[in-house]
Structure formats: C-alpha cells, structure tokens
mmCIF file of C-alpha atoms in Angstrom:
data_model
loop_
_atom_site.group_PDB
_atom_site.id
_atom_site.type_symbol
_atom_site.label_atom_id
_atom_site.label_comp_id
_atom_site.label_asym_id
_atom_site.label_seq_id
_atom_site.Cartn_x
_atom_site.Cartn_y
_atom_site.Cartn_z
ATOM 1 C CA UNK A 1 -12.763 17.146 20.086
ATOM 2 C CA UNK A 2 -12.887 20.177 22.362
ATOM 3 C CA UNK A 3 -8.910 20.346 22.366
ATOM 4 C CA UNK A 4 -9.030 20.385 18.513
ATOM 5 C CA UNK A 5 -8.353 23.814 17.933
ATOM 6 C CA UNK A 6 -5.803 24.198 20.983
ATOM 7 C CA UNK A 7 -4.102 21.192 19.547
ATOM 8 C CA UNK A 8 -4.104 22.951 16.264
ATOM 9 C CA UNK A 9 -2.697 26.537 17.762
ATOM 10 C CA UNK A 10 0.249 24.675 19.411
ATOM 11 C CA UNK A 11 1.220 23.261 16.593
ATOM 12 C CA UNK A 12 0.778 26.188 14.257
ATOM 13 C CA UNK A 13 3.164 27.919 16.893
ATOM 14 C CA UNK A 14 5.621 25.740 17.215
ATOM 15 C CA UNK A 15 6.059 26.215 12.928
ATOM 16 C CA UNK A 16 6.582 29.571 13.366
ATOM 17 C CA UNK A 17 9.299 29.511 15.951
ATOM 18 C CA UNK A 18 11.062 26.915 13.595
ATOM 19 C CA UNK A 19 10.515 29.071 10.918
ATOM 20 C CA UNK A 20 12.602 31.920 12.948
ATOM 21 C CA UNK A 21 15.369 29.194 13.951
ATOM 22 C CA UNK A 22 16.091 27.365 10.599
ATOM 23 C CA UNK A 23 14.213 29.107 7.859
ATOM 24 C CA UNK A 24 10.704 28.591 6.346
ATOM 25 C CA UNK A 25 9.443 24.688 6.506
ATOM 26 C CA UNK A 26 9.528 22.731 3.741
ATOM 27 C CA UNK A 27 6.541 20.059 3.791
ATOM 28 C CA UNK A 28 4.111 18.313 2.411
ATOM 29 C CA UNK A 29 1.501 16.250 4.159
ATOM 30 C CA UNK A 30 0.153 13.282 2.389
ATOM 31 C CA UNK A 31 -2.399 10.645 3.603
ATOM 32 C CA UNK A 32 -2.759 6.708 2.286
ATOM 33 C CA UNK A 33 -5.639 4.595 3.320
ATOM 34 C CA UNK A 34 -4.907 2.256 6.322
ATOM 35 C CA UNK A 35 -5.991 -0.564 5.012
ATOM 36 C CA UNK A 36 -3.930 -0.641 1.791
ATOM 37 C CA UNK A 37 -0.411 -1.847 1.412
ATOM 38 C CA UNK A 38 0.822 1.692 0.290
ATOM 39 C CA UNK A 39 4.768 0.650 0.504
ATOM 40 C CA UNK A 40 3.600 -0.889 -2.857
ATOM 41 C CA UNK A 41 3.127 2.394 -4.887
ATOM 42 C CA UNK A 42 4.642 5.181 -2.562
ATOM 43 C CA UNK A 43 7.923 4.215 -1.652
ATOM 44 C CA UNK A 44 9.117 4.760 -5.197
ATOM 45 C CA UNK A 45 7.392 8.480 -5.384
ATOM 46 C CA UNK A 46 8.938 9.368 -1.753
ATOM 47 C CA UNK A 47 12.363 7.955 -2.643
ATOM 48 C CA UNK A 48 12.619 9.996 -6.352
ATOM 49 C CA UNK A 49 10.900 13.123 -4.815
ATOM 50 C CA UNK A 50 13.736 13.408 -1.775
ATOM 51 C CA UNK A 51 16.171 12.790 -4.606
ATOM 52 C CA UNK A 52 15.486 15.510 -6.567
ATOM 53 C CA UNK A 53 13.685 17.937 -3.463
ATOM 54 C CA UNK A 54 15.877 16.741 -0.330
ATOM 55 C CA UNK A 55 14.939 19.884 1.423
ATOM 56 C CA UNK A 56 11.390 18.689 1.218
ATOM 57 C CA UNK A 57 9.891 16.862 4.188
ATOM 58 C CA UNK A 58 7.020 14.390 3.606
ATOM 59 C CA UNK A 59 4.822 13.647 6.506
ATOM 60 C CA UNK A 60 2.594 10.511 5.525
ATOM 61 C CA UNK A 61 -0.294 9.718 7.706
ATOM 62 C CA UNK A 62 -2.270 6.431 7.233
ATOM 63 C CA UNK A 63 -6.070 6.507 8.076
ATOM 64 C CA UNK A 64 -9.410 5.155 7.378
ATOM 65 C CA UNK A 65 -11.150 6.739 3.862
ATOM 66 C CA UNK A 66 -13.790 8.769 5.581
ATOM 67 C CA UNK A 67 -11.030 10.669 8.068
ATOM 68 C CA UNK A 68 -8.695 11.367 4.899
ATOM 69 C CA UNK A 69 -11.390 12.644 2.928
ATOM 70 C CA UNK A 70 -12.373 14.719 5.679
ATOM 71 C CA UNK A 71 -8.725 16.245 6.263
ATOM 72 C CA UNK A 72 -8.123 16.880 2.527
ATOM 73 C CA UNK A 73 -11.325 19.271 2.600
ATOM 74 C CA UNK A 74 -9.848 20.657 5.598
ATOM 75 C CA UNK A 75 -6.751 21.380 4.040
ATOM 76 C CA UNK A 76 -4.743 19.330 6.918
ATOM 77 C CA UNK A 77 -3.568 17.078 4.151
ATOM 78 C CA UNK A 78 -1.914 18.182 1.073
ATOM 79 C CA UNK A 79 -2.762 15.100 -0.914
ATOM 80 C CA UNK A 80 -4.298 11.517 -0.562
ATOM 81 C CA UNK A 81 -4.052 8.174 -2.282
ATOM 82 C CA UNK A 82 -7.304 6.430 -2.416
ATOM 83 C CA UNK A 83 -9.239 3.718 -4.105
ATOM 84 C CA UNK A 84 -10.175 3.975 -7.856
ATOM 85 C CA UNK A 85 -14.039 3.706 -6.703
ATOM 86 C CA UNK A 86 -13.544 6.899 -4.404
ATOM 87 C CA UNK A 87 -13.081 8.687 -7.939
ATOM 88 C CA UNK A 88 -15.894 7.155 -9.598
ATOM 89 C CA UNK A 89 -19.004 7.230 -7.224
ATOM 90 C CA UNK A 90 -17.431 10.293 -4.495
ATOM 91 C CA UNK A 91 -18.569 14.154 -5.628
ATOM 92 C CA UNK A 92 -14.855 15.678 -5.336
ATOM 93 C CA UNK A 93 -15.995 19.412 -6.673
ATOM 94 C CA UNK A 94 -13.654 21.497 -6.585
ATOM 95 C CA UNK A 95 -10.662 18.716 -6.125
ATOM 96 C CA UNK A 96 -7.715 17.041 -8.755
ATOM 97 C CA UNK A 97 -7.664 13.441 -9.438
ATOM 98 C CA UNK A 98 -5.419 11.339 -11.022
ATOM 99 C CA UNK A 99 -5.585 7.348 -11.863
ATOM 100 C CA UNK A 100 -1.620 6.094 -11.002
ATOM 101 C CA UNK A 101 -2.049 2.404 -10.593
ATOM 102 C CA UNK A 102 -4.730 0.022 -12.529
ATOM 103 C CA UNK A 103 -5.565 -3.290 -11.276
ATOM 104 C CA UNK A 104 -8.736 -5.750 -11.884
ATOM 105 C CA UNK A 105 -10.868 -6.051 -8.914
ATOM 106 C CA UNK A 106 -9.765 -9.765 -6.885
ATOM 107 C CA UNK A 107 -12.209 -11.778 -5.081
ATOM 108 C CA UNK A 108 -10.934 -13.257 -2.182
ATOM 109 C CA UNK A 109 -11.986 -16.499 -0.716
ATOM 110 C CA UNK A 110 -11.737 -19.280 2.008
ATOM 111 C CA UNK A 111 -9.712 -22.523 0.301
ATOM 112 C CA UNK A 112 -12.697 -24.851 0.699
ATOM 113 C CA UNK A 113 -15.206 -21.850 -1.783
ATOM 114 C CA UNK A 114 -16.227 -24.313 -4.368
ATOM 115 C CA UNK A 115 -14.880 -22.016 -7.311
ATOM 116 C CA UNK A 116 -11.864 -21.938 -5.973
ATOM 117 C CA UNK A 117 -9.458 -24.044 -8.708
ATOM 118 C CA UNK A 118 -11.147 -21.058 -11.241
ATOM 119 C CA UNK A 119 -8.013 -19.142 -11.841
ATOM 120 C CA UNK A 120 -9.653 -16.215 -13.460
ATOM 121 C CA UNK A 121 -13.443 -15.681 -12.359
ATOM 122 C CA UNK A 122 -16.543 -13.190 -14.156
ATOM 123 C CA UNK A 123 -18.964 -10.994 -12.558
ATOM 124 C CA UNK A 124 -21.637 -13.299 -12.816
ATOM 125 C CA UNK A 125 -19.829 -15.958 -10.439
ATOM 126 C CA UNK A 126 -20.645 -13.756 -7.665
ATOM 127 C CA UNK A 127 -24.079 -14.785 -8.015
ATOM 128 C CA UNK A 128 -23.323 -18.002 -6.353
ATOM 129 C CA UNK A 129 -21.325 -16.149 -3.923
ATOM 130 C CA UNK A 130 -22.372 -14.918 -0.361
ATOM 131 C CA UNK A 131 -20.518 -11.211 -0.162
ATOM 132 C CA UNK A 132 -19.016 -10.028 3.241
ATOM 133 C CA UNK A 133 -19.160 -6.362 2.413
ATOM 134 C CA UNK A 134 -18.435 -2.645 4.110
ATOM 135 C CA UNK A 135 -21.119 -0.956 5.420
ATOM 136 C CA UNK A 136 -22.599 1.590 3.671
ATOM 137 C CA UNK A 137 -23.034 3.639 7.058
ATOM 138 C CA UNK A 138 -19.022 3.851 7.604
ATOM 139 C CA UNK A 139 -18.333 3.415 3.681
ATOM 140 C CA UNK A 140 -20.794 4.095 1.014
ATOM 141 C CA UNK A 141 -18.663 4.238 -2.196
ATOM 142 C CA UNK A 142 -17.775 0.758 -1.678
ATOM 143 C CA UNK A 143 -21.191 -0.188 -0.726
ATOM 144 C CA UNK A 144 -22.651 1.682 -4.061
ATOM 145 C CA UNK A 145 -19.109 0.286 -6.071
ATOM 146 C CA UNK A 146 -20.260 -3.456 -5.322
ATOM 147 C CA UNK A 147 -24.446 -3.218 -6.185
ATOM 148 C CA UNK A 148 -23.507 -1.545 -9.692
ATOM 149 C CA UNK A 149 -21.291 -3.923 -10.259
ATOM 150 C CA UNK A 150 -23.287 -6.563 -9.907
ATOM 151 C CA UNK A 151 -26.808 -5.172 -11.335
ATOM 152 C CA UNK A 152 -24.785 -4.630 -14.165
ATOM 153 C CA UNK A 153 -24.562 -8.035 -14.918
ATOM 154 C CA UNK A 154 -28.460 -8.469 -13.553
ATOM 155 C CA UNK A 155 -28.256 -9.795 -10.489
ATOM 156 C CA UNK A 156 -27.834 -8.155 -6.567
ATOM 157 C CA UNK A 157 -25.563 -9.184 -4.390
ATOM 158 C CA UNK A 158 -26.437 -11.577 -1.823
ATOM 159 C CA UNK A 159 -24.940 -9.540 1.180
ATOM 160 C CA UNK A 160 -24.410 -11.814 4.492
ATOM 161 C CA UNK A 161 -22.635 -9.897 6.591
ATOM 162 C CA UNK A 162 -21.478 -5.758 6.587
ATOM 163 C CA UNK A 163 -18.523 -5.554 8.113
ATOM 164 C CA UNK A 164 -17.192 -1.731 9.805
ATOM 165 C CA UNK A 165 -14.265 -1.633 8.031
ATOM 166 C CA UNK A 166 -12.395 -3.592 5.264
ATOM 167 C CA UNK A 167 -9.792 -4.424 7.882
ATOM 168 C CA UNK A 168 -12.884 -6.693 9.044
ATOM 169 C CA UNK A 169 -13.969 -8.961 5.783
ATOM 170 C CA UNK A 170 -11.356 -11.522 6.620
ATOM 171 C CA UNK A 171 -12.372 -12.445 9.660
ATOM 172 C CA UNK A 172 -16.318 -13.058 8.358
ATOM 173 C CA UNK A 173 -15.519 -15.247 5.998
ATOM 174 C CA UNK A 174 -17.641 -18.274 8.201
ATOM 175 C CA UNK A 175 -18.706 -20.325 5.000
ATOM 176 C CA UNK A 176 -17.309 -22.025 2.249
ATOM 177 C CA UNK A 177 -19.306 -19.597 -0.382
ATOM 178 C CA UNK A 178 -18.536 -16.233 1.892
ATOM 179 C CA UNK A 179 -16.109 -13.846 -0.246
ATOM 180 C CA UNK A 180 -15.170 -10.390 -0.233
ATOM 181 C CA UNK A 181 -13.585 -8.134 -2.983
ATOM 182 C CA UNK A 182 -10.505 -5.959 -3.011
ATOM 183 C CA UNK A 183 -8.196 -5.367 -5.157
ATOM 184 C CA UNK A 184 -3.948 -6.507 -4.429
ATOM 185 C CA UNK A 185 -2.788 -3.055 -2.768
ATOM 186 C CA UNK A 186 -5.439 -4.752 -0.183
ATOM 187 C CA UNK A 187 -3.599 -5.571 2.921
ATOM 188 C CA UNK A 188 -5.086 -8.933 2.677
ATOM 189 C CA UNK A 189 -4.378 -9.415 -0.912
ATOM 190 C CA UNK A 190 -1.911 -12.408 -1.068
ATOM 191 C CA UNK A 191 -2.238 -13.758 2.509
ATOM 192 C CA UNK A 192 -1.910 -17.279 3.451
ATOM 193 C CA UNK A 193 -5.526 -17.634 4.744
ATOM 194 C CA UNK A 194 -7.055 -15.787 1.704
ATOM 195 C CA UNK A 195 -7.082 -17.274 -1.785
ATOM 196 C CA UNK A 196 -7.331 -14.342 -4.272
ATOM 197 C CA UNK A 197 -8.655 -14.494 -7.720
ATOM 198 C CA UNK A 198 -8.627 -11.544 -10.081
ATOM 199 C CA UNK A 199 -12.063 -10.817 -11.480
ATOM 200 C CA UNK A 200 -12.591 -10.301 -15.727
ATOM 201 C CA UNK A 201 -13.427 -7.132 -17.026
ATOM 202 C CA UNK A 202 -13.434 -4.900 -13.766
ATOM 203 C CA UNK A 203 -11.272 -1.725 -13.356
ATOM 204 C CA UNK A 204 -9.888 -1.040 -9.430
ATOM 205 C CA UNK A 205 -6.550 0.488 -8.448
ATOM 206 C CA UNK A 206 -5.018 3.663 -6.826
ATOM 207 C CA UNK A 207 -6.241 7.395 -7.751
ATOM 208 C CA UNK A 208 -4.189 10.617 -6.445
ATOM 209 C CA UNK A 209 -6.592 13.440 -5.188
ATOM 210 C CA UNK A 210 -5.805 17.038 -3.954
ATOM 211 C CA UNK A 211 -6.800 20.594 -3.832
ATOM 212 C CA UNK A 212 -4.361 23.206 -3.697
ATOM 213 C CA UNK A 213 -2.885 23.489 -7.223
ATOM 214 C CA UNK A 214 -0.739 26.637 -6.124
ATOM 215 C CA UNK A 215 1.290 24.969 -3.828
ATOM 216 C CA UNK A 216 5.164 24.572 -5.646
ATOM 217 C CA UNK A 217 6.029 21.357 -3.772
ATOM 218 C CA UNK A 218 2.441 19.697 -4.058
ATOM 219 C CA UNK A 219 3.102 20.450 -7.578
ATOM 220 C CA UNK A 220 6.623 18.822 -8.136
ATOM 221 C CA UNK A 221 5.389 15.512 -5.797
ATOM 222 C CA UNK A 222 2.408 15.440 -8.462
ATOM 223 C CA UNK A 223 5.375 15.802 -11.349
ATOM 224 C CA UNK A 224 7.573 12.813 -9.861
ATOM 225 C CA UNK A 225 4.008 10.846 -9.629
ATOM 226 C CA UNK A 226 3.346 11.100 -12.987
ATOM 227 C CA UNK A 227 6.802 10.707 -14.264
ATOM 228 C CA UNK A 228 7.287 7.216 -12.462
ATOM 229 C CA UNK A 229 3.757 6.295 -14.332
ATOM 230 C CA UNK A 230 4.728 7.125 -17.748
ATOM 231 C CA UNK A 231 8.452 5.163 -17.009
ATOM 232 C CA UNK A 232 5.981 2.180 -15.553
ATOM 233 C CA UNK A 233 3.712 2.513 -19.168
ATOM 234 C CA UNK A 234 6.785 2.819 -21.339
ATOM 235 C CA UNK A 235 8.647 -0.428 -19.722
ATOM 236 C CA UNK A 236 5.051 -2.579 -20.358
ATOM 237 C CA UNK A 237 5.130 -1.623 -23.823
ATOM 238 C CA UNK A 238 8.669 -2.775 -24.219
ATOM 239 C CA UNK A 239 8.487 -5.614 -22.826
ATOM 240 C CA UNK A 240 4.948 -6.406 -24.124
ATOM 241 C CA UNK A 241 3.233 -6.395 -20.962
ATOM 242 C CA UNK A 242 -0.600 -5.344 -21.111
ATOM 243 C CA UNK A 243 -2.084 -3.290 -18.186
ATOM 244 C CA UNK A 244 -3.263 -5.674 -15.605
ATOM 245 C CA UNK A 245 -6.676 -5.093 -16.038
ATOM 246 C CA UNK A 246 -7.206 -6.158 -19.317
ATOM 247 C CA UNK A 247 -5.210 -9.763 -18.778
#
C-alpha cells in the first residue's frame, strides 16, 4: 500500500516516454468481475471495437466487485461490467449505466436437492431451501439482492452458511437442500457438479458502468456495446425468440 503512489509515478512515466517514441497512447482500461465468465459477452465487443478502432488498445483486468468499484471511482478503470443487482441496490451518483445482457436469476444445486427434476422453479421454492450466500461484510448488494427477493414473496431466507466470495458457494453446498443463486455468466453456471435451474419471474444479467463521458474512445467502445445489443434484439425478434427472462 505504501508503494501505491510510486507504483503509480513509474507507470505514469513510462506513458510519457512512449508518448515521445511512438505518439500519444491509445487505451482504454476496462474491468470484468472475476468470478463471471466474461468471454461470454466481451469477446464480441473487443473483437468489433479493434475492427473498426485497431489503433485502440484494450487493457481488461478481472477482479473481485468491491476492487472494480473502487478503481472506477478512482478513475484507474475506464469502464466495468458488473452484475445487474450492482445497478439496482449500489448508489452510482455521478456514474453511466447500461443493462447489455438479461438473464433470469438460476439456482444452483447438489443432484441429490429434492427439487431437483423441477425444470423451471418460483421464488417461493426457496423457502424449502437452505441458501449458501455472500457475505454482506465483503458483498452487500448481493446480500440485500437475495432478502428482497425473498421478503417479496413473504418469507426470509434461511441462510446456512456466508461464504467470502461467490467463487466459494460451490464448495458449501454440504446438504441435499443447500443452494446458491447466480445467474449463467456465473463461472459455475453449467458445471458438472452443479445442477442449475433458472428461477420464474426474476431479472439478473450484465450492466455496463462508467464515468468519464468525454473520453472519444470510452465513447465509441460504449457505441460498439450498444450496437451488438440492438443486432442481438433484432435477431430474437426474427427468429421469435423472447428475452430469456421472461421464458
């Protein structure tokens, strides 16, 4: 921590004498959550960006929630990709936000959870449910996410076990009735010792958030976003194909 700013003046240096060699730097920094399988989304927007900018670098970094949110107020990232709930229950004054993939909320589940032949379950199954959760203390917008949720449809979740990080749930599912709840950019969404369910009626998924509108290539990244989301929404009405979180 005490090298921080040291680090920071090296680095800042060594921009300027590239700057000098080769020209001003063209770059944009953007952060994805650690624990989600960003490949799913990004790839596509860092592929079509370098087609249309390749003088554009793109430095993606991949961290826990609570360090990206703390380097997008610090201006150390240009932009991060985080969870929908982030959007809904995080006080981002001052910050842009943008919804650019929708997805129910899945529970996931050991193969010998009594509910699990229920393709598609409710809210209200939870209550028979034991919930391996995130703790509040390292992630609070999940924690909050999870108790509306579930007061909403009159109940409280009974919590068993608060894990440090989401990378963690898997590994606490001990009981038959222990599940947790992601959502399938999840790293854990889809593996073989996880049986995933989507849940009715909820709303999860991926939400774009920066800062500094004035910025011409944060701007154009945001464009190519946006324009491979309307192509995505014009293809599902083609082909009939409903937004997944209202199958």
């Amino acid at each position: 921590r005490s090298w921080k700013d040291v680090i920071s003046a090296m680095q800042e240096s060594v921009e300027v004498a590239r700057r000098h060699m080769g020209g001003d730097i063209k770059k944009l920094n953007i952060g994805v959550l650690d624990i989600h399988k960003s490949e799913a989304y990004l790839w596509e927007y860092m592929e079509k960006f370098r087609e249309q900018y390749p003088g554009v670098g793109l430095d993606i970094e991949s961290e826990r929630p609570e360090i990206l949110h703390r380097q997008l107020m610090e201006n150390e990232l240009d932009v991060i990709f985080t969870v929908r709930y982030d959007m809904e229950t995080i006080s981002w004054t001052g910050h842009h936000m943008e919804l650019v993939k929708e997805t129910p909320f899945t529970v996931c589940m050991r193969a010998d959870n009594p509910l699990v032949d229920k393709q598609v379950w409710e809210v209200k199954d939870l209550k028979e449910c034991n919930l391996v959760m995130i703790s509040a203390l390292h992630l609070p917008s999940y924690n909050s996410m999870i108790v509306e949720l579930c007061l909403k449809y009159g109940f409280f979740p009974n919590i068993v076990y608060n894990a440090q990080n989401a990378a963690s749930q898997i590994y606490n599912l001990l009981k038959e009735n222990d599940v947790f709840i992601c959502d399938k950019y999840h790293k854990d969404y889809g593996s073989a010792h996880v049986i995933s369910r989507p849940i009715k009626n909820t709303k999860s998924g991926v939400v774009m958030v920066w800062k500094n509108e004035r910025k011409k290539y944060l701007c154009q990244f945001i464009d190519v976003v946006r324009n491979c989301r309307q192509h995505e929404q014009q293809e599902n009405i083609q082909n009939g194909r409903m937004p997944e979180e209202e199958k």
